[in-house]
XYZ file of C-alpha atoms in Angstrom:
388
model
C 44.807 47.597 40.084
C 43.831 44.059 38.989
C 41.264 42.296 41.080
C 40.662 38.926 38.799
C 41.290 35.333 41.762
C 42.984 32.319 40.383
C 41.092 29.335 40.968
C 43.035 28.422 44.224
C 41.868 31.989 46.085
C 39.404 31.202 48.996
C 37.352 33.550 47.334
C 37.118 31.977 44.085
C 37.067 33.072 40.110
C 35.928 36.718 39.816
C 34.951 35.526 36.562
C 32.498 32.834 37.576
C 30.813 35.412 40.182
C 30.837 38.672 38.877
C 27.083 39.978 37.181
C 28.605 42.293 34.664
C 32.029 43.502 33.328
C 31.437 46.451 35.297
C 32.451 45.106 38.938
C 35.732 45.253 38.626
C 35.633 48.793 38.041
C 33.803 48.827 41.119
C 36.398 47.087 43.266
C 38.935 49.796 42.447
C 36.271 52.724 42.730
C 35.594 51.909 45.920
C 40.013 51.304 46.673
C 39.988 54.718 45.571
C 37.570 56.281 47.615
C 36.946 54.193 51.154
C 39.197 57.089 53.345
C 36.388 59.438 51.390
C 33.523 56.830 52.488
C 35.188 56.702 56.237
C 35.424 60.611 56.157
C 31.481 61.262 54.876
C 30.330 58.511 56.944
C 28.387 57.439 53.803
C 28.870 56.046 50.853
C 27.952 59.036 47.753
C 24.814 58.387 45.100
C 27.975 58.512 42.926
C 29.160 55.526 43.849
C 25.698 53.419 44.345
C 25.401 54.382 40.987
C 27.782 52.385 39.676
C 26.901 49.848 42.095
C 23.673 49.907 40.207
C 25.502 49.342 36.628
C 27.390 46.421 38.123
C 24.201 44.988 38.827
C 24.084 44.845 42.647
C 20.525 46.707 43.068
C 18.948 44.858 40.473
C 20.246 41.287 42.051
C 17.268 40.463 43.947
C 14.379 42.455 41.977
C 11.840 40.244 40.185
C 12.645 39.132 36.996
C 8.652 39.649 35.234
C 9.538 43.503 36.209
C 13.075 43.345 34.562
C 15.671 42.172 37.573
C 18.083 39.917 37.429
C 17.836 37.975 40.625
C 21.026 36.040 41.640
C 21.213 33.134 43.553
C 22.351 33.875 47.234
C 25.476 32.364 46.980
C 26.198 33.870 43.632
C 25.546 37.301 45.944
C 27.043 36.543 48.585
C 30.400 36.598 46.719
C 30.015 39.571 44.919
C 29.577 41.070 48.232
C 32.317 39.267 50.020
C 34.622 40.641 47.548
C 33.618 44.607 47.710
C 34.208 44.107 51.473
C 37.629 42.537 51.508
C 38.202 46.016 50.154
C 35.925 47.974 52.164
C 33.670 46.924 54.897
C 31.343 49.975 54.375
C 31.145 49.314 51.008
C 30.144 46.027 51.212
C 27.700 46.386 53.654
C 25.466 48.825 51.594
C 25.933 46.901 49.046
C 24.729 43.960 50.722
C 21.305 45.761 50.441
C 20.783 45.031 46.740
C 19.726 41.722 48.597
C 16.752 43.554 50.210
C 14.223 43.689 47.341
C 13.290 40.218 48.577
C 11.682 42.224 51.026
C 9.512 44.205 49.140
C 8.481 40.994 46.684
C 5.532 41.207 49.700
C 4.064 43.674 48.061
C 0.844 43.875 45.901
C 2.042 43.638 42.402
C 0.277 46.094 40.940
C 2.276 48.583 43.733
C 5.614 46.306 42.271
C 4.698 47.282 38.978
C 4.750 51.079 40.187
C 7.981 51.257 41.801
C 9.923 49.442 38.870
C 8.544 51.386 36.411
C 11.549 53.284 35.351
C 14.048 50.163 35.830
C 15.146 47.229 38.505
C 17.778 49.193 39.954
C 16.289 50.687 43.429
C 18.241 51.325 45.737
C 16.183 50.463 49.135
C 16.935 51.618 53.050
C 15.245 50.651 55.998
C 15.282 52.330 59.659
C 12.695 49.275 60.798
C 13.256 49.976 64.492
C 11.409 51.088 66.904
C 8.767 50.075 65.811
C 6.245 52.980 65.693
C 2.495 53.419 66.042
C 0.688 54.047 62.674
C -2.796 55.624 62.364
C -5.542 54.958 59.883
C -6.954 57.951 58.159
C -8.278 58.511 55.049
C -5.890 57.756 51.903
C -4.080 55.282 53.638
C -1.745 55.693 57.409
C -0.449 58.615 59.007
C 2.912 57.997 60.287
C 5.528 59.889 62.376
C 8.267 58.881 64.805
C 11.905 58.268 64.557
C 13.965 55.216 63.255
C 17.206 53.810 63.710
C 20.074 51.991 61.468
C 18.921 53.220 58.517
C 22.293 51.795 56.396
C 22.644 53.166 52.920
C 19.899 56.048 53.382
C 21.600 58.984 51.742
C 21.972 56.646 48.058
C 18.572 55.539 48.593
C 15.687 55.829 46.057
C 13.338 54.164 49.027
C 13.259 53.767 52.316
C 11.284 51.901 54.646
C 9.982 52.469 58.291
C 8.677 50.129 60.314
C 5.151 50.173 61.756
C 2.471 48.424 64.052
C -1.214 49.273 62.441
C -3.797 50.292 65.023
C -6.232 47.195 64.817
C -4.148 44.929 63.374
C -4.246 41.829 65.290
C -1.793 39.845 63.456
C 1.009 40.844 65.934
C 3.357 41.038 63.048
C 4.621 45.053 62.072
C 4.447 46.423 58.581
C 7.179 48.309 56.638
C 5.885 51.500 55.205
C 7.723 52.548 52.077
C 8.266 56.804 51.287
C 10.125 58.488 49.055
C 13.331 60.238 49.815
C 11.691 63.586 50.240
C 8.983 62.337 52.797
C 11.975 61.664 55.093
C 14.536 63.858 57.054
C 17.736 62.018 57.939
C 19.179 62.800 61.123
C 23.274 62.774 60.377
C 23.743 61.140 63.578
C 26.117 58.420 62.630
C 28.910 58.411 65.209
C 30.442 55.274 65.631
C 33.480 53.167 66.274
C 33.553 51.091 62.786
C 31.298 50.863 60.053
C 31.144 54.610 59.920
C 30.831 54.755 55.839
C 27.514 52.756 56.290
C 25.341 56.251 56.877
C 23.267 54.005 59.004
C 21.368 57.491 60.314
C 18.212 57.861 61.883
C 15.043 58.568 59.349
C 12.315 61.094 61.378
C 9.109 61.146 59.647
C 6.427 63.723 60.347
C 2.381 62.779 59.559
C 3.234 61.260 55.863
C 0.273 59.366 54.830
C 1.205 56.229 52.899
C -1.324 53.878 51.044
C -2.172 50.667 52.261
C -1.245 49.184 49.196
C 2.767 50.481 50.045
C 3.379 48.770 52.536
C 4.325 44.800 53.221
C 5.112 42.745 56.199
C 8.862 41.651 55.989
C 9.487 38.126 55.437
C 5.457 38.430 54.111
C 3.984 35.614 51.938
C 5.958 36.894 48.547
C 2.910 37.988 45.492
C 5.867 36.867 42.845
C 6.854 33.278 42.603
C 10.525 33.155 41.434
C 13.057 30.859 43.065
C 14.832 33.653 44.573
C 11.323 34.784 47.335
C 11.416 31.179 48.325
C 14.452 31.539 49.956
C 14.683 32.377 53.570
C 13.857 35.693 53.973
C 15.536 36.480 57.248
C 18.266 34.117 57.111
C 19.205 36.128 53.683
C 19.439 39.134 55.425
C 21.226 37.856 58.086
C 23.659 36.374 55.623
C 24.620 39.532 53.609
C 25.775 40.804 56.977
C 27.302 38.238 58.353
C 29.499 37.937 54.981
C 30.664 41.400 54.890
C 32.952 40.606 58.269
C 34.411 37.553 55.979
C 35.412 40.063 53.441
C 37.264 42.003 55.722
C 38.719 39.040 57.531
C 40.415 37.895 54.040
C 41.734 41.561 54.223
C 43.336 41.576 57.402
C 44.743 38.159 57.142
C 46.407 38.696 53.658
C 48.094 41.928 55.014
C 49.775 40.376 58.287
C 50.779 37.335 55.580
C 51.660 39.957 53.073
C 54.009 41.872 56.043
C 55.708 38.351 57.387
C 58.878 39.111 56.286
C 59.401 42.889 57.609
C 61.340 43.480 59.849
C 61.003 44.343 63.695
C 60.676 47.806 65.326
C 63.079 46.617 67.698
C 65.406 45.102 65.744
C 64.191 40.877 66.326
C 63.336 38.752 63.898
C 60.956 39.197 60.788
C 58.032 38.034 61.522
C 57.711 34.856 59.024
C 61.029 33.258 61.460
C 59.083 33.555 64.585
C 56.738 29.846 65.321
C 54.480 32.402 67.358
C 53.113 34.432 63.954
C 52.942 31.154 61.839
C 50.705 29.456 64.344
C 48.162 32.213 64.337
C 48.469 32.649 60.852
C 47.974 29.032 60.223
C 45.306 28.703 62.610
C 43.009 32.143 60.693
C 43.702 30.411 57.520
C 41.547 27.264 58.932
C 39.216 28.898 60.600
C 38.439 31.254 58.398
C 38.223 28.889 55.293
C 36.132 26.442 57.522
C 33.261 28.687 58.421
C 33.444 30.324 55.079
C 32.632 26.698 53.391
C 29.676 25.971 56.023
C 28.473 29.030 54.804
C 28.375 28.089 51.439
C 27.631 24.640 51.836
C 24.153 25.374 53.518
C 23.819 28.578 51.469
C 23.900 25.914 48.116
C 21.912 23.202 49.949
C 19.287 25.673 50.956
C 19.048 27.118 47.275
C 18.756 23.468 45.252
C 15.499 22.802 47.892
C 13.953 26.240 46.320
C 15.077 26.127 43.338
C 13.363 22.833 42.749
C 10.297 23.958 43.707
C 10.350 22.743 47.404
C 9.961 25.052 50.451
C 13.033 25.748 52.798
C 12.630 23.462 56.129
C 12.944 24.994 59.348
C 15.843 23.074 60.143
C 17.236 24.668 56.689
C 16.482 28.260 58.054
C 18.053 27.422 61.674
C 21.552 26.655 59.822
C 21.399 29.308 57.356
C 21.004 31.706 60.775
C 23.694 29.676 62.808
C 26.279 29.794 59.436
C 25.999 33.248 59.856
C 26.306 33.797 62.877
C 29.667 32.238 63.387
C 31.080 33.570 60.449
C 30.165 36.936 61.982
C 31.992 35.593 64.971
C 34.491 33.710 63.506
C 35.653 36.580 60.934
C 35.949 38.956 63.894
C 38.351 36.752 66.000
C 40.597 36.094 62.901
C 40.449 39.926 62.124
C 41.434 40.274 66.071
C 44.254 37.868 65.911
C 45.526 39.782 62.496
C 45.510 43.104 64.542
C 47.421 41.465 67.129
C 50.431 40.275 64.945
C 50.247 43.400 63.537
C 52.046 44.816 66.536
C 52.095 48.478 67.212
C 51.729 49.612 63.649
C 48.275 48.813 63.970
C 47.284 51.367 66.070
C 48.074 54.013 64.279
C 45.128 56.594 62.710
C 45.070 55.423 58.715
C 46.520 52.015 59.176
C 44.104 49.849 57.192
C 44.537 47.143 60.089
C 42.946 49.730 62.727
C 40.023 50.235 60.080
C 39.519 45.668 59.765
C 39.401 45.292 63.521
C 36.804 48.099 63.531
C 34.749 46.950 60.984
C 34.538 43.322 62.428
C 33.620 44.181 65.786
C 30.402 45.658 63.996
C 29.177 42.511 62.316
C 28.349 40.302 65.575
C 27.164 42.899 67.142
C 23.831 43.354 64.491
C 20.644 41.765 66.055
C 20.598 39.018 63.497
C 24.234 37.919 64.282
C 24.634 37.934 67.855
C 25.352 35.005 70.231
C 21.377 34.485 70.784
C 21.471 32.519 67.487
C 23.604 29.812 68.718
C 21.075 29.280 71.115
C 18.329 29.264 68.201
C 19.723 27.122 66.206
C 20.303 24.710 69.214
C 17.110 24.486 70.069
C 16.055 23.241 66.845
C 18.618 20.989 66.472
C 17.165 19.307 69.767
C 13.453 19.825 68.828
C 12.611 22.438 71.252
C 11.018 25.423 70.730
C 13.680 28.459 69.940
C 12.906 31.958 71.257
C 10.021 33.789 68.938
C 11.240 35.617 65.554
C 14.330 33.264 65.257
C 12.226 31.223 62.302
């Protein structure tokens, strides 16, 4: 199976994007194995394995502790790619993005967790929020968190907090190893399902102080990539894993044009009604795709220079995102539709697309709220709190 884009693909050069040699022996590991990922409702240490050799866990760790940090756009691809193959796969992958995160923390704790390597694997069940308790050695936590995507591959994971005392107003993530944490395997859902996205239940772990951060914290390592928007990153490795599967679906009901009818009409490719819709995904998928990129590049030239990201910057990173979320869902929706009744059938890959979309607007970062953020501070108002 040959993955390699010619320069006219709305994807672009494989070439140009790819980290290492290695990722596209990812893309047809994971063509291989996404009715296993679907099946598991996880995607196997196996596989984020060689998600770590391609270099997606090491894309976003510091380079003074040995990463390779990628600009977001660069990333963004990479990721955009594994999901046109699988949305599950793409969206943990889209985690190797979260080390940003965890630049918050006190270097001399970043110095202990990369000590064996760059290539950590993190997962985060950050909500609800839970109380934490200071005791000697550091705080006492217990509760139960949600959305944990990626936790069965990960070498970390995070839980999110609110410190007695702490009048900042702002929660902490609290970082534990794999065997401080009991995974509930509770993921039953509609699309998405190789994500593992369980719940993590903790029970009185005491962490130190010094392991735990406050996400989208003032960054302790200055390199290009923690200047970047923290949120708007995170909501833009989401957002891009419903474009992936968008270019899926549409290149399958373009692919199946000239098949012929159940019923014994005409192919598809004769009938004005299926070019229309075809033409019209094509355009609006390519349009919000090059916003995307546009502010994603605009956004990264202001770091990389030096310069601090300006609100405005941040708003249309978050809006970008959020209709390409939107956007990628209606053109997987109008793909199902031409589809016709084949689609519905358990196995079709088309069933699997319009499932997978319908998860990416629906995240708390992508949903319709954000077009009210962003117009808020396109008008100078105020938007709602957390949006920058």
């Amino acid at each position: 199976m040959t993955h390699t884009l010619d320069t006219s693909s709305p994807l672009g050069t494989f070439e140009e994007h790819s980290p290492s040699q290695h990722f596209e022996h990812v893309l047809d590991l994971v063509a291989e194995r996404r009715q296993e990922f679907e099946e598991k409702r996880h995607v196997p240490g196996d596989v984020i394995a060689e998600f770590k050799k391609a270099g997606i866990y090491r894309a976003s760790a510091p380079r003074r502790f040995g990463g390779e940090p990628l600009p977001p756009a660069h990333f963004l691809r990479l990721i955009e790619r594994i999901s046109a193959v699988d949305g599950s796969a793409g969206w943990v992958a889209s985690f190797g993005s979260s080390l940003i995160y965890l630049a918050a923390l006190p270097l001399e704790t970043q110095a202990e967790l990369y000590a064996d390597g760059p290539d950590i694997a993190f997962a985060g069940g950050l909500f609800p929020v839970q109380p934490a308790e200071r005791v000697d050695g550091g705080l006492r936590i217990a509760g139960r968190w949600k959305f944990a995507s990626g936790s069965k591959g990960a070498d970390i994971l995070g839980v999110g907090v609110k410190v007695e005392g702490d009048r900042t107003g702002r929660p902490r993530t609290a970082l534990l190893r794999p065997d401080q944490i009991d995974i509930a395997d509770n993921w039953d859902v509609i699309g998405m399902r190789g994500t593992g996205s369980h719940d993590l239940i903790v029970d009185g772990q005491v962490v130190p102080e010094k392991w735990t951060f406050v996400r989208g914290g003032e960054p302790t390592v200055d390199e290009p990539l923690y200047r970047y928007p923290v949120i708007p990153y995170a909501a833009q490795v989401l957002a891009v894993v419903g474009a992936g599967v968008a270019r899926a679906a549409l290149d399958q009901v373009i692919a199946e044009g000239g098949r012929a009818s159940h019923t014994g009409g005409p192919v598809a490719a004769d009938r004005a009604s299926y070019r229309i819709t075809v033409g019209r995904a094509e355009a609006d998928l390519r349009s919000v795709r090059a916003f995307f990129y546009d502010i994603t590049e605009q956004v990264w030239a202001t770091v990389e220079r030096g310069d601090a990201a300006t609100p405005h910057q941040a708003s249309l990173l978050r809006l970008a995102s959020a209709h390409l979320a939107k956007t990628s869902f209606e053109v997987v929706r109008s793909a199902y539709q031409l589809a016709g009744i084949r689609a519905i059938v358990d196995g079709s890959p088309m069933q699997r697309y319009l499932r997978d979309a319908s998860v990416v607007p629906q995240h708390a970062f992508l949903q319709e709220g954000m077009y009210d953020g962003a117009g808020a501070v396109l008008m100078g108002t105020q938007p709602f709190p957390g949006y920058l």
